[in-house]
Coordinates of C-alpha atoms and ligand atoms in Angstrom, one line a residue:
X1 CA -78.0 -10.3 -1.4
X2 CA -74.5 -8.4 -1.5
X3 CA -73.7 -6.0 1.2
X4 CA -70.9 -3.4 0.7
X5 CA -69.4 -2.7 4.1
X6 CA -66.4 0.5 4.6
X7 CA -64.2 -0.1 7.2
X8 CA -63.1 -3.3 8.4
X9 CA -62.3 -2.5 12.1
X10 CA -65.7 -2.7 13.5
X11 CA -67.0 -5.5 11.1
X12 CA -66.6 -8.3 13.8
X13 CA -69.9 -6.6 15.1
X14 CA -71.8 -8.1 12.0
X15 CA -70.1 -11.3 10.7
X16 CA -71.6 -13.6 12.8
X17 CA -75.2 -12.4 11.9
X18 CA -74.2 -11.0 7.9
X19 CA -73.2 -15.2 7.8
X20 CA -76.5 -16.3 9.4
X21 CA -78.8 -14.6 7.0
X22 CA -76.4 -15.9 4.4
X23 CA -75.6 -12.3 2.9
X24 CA -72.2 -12.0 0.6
X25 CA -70.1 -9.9 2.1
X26 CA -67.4 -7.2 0.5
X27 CA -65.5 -4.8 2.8
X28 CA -63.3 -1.6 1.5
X29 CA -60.8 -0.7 3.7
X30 CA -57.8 1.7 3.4
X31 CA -55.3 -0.2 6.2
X32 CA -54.2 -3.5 5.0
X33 CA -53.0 -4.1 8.6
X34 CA -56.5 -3.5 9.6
X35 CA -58.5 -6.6 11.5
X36 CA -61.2 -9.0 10.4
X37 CA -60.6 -7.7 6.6
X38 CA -60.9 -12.3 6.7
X39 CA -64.2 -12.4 7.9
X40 CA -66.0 -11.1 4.3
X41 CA -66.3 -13.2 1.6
X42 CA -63.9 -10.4 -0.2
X43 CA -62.4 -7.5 0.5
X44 CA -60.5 -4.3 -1.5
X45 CA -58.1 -2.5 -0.2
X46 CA -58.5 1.5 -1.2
X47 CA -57.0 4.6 -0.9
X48 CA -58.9 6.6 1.7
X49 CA -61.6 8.8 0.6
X50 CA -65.0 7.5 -0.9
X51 CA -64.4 7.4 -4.3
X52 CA -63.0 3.8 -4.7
X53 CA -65.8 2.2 -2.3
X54 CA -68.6 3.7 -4.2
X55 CA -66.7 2.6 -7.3
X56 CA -66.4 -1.3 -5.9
X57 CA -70.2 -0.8 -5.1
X58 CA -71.3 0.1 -8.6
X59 CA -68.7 -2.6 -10.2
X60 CA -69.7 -5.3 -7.9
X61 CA -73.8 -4.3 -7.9
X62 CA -74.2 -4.7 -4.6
X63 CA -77.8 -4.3 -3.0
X64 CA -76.8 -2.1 -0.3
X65 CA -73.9 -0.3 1.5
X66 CA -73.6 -0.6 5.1
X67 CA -70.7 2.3 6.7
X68 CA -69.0 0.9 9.7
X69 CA -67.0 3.6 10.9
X70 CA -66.4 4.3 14.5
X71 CA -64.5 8.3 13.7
X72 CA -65.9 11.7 12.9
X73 CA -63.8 13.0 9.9
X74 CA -64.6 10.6 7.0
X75 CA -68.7 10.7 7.8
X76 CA -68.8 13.7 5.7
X77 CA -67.3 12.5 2.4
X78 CA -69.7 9.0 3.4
X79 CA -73.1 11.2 3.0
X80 CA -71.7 12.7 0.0
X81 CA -71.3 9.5 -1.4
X82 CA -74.7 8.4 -0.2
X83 CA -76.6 11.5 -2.0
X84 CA -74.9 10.3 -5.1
X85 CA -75.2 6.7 -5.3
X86 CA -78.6 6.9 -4.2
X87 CA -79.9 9.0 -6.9
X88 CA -78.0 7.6 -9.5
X89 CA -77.7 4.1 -9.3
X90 CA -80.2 3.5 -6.4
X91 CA -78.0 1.9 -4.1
X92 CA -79.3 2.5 -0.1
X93 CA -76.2 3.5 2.1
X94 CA -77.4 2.9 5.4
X95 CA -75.8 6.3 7.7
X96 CA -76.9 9.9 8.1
X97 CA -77.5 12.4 5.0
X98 CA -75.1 15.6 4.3
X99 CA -78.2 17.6 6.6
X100 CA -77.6 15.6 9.3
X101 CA -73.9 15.0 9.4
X102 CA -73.6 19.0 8.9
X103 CA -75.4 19.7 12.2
X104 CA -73.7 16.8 14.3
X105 CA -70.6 17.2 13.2
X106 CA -70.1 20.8 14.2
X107 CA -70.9 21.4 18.0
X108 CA -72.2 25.1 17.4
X109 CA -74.4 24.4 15.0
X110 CA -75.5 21.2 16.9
X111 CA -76.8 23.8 19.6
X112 CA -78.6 25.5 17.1
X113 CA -80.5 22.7 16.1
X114 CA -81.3 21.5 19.7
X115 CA -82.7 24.9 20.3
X116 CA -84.5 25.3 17.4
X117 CA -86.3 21.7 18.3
X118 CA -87.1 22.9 21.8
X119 CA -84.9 21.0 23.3
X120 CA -82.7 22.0 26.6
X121 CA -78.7 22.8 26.1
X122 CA -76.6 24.5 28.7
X123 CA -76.4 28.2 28.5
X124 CA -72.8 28.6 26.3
X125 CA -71.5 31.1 23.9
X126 CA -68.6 31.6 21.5
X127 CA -66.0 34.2 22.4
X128 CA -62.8 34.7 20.0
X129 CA -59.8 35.6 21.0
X130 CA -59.4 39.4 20.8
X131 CA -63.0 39.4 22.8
X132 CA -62.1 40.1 26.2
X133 CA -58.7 40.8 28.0
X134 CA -59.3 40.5 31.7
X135 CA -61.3 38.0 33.3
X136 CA -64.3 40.5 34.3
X137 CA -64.1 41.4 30.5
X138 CA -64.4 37.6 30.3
X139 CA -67.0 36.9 32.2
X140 CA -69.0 39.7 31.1
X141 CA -69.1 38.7 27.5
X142 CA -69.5 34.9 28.3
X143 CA -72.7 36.1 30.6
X144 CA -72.4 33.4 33.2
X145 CA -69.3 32.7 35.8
X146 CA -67.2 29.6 36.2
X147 CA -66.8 26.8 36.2
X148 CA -67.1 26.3 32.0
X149 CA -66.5 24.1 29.6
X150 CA -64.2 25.3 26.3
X151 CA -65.1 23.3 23.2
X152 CA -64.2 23.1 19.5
X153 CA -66.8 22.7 17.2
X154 CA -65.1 19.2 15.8
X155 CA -63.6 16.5 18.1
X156 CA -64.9 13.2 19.9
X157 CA -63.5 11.6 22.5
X158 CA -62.5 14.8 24.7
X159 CA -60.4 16.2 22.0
X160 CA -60.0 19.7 22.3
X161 CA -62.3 20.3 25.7
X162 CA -60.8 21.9 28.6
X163 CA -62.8 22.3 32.0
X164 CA -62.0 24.3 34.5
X165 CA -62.7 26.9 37.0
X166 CA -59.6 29.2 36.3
X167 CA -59.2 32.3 34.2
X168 CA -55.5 31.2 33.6
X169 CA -56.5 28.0 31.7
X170 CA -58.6 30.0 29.8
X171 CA -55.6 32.5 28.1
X172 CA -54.0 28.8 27.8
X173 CA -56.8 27.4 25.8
X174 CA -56.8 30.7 23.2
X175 CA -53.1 30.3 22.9
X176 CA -54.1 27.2 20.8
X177 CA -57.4 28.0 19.4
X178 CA -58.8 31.6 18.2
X179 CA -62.2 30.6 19.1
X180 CA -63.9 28.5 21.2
X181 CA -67.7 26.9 22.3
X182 CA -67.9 28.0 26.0
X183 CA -70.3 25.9 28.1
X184 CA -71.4 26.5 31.5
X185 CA -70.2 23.3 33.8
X186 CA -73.2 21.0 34.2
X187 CA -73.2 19.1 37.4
X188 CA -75.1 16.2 36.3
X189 CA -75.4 12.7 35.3
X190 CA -74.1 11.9 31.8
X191 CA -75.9 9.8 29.7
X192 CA -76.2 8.2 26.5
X193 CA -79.2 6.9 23.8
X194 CA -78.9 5.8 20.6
X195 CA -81.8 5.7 17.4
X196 CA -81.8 3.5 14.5
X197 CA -83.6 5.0 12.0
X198 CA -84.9 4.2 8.5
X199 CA -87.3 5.5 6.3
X200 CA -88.6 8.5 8.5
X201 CA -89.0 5.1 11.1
X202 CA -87.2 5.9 14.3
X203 CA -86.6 2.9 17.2
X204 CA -84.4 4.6 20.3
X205 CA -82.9 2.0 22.0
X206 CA -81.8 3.0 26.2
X207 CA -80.8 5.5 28.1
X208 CA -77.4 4.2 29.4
X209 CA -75.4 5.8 32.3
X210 CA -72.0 7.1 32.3
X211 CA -70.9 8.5 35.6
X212 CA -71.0 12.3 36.9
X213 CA -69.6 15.2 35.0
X214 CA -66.6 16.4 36.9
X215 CA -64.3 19.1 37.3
X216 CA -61.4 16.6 36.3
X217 CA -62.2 16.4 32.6
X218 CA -62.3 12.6 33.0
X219 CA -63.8 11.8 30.0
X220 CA -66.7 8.9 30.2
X221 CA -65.0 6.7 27.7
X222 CA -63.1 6.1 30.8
X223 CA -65.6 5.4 33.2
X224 CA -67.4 2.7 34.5
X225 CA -71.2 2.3 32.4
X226 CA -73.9 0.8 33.1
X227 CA -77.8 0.1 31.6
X228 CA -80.5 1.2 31.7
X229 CA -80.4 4.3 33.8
X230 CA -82.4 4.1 37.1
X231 CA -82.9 7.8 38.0
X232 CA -85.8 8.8 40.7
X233 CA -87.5 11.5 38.9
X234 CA -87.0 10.5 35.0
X235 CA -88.4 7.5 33.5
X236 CA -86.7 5.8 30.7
X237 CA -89.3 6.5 28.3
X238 CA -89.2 9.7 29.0
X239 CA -85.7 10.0 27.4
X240 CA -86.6 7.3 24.9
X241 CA -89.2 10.2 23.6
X242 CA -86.9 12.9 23.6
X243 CA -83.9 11.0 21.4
X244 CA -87.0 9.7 19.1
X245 CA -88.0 13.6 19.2
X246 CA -84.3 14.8 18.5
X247 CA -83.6 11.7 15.8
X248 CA -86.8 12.5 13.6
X249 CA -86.3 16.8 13.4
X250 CA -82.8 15.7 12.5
X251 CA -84.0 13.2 9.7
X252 CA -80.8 10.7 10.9
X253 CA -80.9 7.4 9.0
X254 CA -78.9 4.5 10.4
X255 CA -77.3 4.8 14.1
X256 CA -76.8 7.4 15.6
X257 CA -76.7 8.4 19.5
X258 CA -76.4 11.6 21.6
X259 CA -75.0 11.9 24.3
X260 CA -76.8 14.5 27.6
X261 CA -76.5 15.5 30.6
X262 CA -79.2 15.0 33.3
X263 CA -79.1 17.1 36.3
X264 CA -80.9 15.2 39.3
X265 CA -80.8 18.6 41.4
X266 CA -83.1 20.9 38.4
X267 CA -84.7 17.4 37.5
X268 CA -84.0 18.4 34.0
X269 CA -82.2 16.7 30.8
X270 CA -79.4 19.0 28.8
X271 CA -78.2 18.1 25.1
X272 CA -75.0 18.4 24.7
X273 CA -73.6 16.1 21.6
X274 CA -75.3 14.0 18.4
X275 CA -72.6 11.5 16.7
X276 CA -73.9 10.2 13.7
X277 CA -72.3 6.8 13.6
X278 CA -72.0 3.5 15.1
X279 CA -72.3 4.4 18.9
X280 CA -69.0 4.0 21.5
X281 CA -72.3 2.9 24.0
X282 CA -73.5 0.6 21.4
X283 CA -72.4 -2.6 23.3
X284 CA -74.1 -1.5 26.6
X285 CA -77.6 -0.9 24.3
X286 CA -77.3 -4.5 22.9
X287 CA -77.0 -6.0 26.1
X288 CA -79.9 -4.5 27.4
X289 CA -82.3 -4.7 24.6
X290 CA -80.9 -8.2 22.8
X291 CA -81.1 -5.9 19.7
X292 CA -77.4 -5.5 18.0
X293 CA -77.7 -1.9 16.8
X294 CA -74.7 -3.1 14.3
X295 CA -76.9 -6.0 13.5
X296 CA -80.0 -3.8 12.8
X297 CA -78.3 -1.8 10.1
X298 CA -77.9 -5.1 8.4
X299 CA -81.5 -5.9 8.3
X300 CA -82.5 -2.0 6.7
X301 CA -79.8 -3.2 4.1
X302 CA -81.7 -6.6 3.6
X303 CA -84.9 -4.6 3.6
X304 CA -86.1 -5.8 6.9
X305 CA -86.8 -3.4 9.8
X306 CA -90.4 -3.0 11.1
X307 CA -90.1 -0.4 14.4
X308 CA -93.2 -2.0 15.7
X309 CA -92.2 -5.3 15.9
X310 CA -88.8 -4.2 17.2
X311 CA -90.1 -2.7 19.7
X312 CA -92.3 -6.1 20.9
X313 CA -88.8 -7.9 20.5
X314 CA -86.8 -5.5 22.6
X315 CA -85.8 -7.1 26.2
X316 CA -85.3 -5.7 29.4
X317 CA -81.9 -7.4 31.0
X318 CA -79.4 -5.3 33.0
X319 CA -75.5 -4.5 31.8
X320 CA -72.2 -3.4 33.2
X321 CA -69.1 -2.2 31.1
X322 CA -66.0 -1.8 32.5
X323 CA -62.6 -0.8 31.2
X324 CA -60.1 -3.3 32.1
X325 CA -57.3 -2.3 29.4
X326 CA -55.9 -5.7 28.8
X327 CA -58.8 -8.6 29.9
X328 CA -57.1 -11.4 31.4
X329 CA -60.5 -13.3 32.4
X330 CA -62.0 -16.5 31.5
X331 CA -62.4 -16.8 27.7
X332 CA -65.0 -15.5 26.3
X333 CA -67.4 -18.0 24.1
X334 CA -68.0 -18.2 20.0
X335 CA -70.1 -16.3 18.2
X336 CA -67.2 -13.8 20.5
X337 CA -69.6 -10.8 19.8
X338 CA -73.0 -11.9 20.7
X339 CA -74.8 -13.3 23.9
X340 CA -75.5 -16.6 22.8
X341 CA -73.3 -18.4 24.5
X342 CA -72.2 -16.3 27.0
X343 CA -73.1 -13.8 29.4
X344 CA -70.4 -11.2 28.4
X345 CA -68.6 -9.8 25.7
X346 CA -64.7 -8.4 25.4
X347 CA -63.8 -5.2 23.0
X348 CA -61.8 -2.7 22.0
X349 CA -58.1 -2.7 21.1
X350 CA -55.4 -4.0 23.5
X351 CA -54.7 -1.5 26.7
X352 CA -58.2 -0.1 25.8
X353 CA -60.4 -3.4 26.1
X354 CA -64.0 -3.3 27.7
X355 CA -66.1 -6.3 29.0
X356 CA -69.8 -5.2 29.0
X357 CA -71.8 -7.9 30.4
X358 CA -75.1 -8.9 30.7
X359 CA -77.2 -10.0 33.8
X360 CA -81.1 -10.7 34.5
X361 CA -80.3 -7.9 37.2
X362 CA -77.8 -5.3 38.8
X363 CA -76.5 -7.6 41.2
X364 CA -76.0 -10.1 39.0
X365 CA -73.8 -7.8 36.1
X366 CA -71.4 -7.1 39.2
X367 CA -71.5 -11.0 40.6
X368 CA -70.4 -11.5 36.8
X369 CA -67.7 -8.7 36.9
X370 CA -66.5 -9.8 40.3
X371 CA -66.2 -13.7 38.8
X372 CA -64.2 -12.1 35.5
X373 CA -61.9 -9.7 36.6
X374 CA -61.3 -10.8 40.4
X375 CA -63.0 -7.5 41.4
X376 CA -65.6 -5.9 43.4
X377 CA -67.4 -2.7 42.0
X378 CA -69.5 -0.2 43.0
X379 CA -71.4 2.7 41.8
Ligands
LIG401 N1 -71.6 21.7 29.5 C1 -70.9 20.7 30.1 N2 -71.0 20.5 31.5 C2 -70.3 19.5 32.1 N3 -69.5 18.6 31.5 C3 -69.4 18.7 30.1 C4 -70.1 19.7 29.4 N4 -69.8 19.6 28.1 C5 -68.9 18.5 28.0 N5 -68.7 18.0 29.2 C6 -67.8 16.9 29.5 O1 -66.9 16.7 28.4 C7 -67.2 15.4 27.8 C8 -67.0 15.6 26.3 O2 -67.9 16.5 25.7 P1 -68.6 16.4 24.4 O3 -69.2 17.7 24.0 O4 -69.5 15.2 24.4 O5 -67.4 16.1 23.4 P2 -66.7 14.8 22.7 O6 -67.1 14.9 21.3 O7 -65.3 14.9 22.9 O8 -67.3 13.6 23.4 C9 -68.6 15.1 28.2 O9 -68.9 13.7 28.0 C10 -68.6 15.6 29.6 O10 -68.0 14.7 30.4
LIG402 MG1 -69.3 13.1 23.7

């Protein structure tokens, strides 16, 4: 078995278990600088773009091509590839098709696609620049009052989203943009859920919670995380249904997540966001369910992913992720990015490193974050 992996930056994620089931390895990246390019048994570097990888695929016959990246802009040219090496040289690539990535990767039509499914969004609208002058005329064609939520259609990570509940940061917004995706403000609890899918097979993983919207902006990769939610008036398989609802209408294959907005006060759930690749939460999922969503994309390459069974295997232990920036802790134990040894795991590049660890309960994920950071934390 030969797996083709693109991108080298996340591939820690899958080495210990791509070594395990004894699967050769070849990665294509584009940064030669880039980390773990060792951990394959080969790697290429190549231009960006998708034409060299699909190239090294075909030269190399692999069985299957696994896309590990963690950013929006090259997904597009990834499902492009797919269509084509699928059909003509039967090759699996194990991510979203061009459908799929179309919808999530554009915001407005994103909406569209929530609301055509049936599915809750807040009330928003897009409004150009030459549509209003004064903030009445604002208002007026927005149809609902501050506070709001600007948007561009592309961006992750905050880019490009300005909250506020101030006319004057609106004119600012439109001095850089001619259009935007206006939002009303959702006070709510945010939340994430990612689905691995295969084969019109769909296993969501949990709901995991990311702090309160607020007026700040203060984006949740930021925030303190924890899983799986514990709301009063919405079970976790009552959001389970709706990402397996939203996953299969959207026809996603691989990982994806989505990321809503649950507002305790209406007792309802809003979509706001579908990424269709490996999940910023995904650390907080594994911890909670002992199922690697990295690690499961693997297994669809190696032909092995029964949802049934899955969900049998899927555990029930409690996590905390924290930002720390720079962990200065105990060191963590080998395999560095699995459980086996060890009760937590460190991520993310240096200034932006996470621990996400794992307890039997709540108490005991902050007894562990007290004992590796010197901290107490509440929620
Ligand atoms: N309608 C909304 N109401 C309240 N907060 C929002 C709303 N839309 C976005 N936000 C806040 O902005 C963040 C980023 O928005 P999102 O659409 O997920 O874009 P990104 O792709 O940058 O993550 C959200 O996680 C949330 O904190
Ligand atoms: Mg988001």
């Amino acid at each position: 078995m030969k797996v083709l992996f693109i991108g080298s930056r996340l591939y820690d994620d899958v080495a210990y278990h791509v070594d395990k089931l004894g699967i050769e390895s070849i990665i294509t990246e584009s940064n030669e600088e880039a980390p773990n390019l060792d951990l394959a048994t080969k790697y290429y570097i190549v231009p960006r773009g998708m034409e060299k990888p699909m190239e090294v695929a075909i030269d190399e016959n692999v069985d299957a091509i696994v896309p590990l990246l963690g950013i929006d802009p090259p997904l597009m040219a990834v499902a492009l590839m797919k269509e084509e090496i699928e059909e003509k040289h039967n090759i699996p690539v194990i991510s979203s098709n061009v459908n799929a990535v179309a919808i999530a990767s554009d915001k407005i039509k994103t909406k569209k696609f929530f609301k055509s499914i049936g599915i809750n969004v807040p009330p928003a609208n897009v409004l150009k620049k030459d549509d209003f002058e004064t903030e009445e005329e604002f208002i007026e064609k927005l149809g609902f009052s501050f506070p709001i939520v600007l948007k561009q259609g592309e961006g992750q990570g905050g880019k490009d989203i300005c909250i506020t509940k101030e006319f004057s940061d609106v004119l600012d917004y439109f001095e850089n943009f001619d259009e935007a995706l206006i939002e009303k403000f959702i006070e709510g609890s945010e939340v994430s859920i990612e689905v691995i899918g295969w084969n019109g097979e769909y296993l969501p993983l949990v709901p995991v919670y990311k702090g309160e919207t607020n007026l700040e902006g203060i984006h949740p990769i930021k925030r303190l995380r924890y899983g799986p939610c514990d709301f009063k008036d919405i079970g976790n398989d009552e959001f389970r249904k709706l990402a397996k609802h939203i996953a299969t209408n959207l026809k996603s294959e691989g990982t994806i997540d989505m990321d809503l907005i649950y507002s305790k006060k209406e007792n309802k759930v809003y979509a706001i966001e579908i990424n269709t690749r490996p999940s910023g939460t995904r650390y907080l999922s594994f911890a909670c369910t002992d199922l690697n969503p990295l690690n499961l994309l693997v297994d669809i390459a190696s032909g092995n992913f029964n949802v049934e069974s899955l969900e049998k295997d899927m555990k029930d232990y409690y996590t905390l992720e924290i930002p720390v920036g720079d962990y200065e802790g105990p060191d963590p134990q080998e395999p560095l990015k699995e459980y086996l040894n060890g009760n937590f795991i460190v991520h993310g590049p240096k200034g932006y490193q996470r621990i996400t660890i794992r307890g039997n309960t709540r108490e005991e994920t902050f007894e562990i974050a007290k004992e590796l950071t010197g901290n107490d934390y509440t929620i």
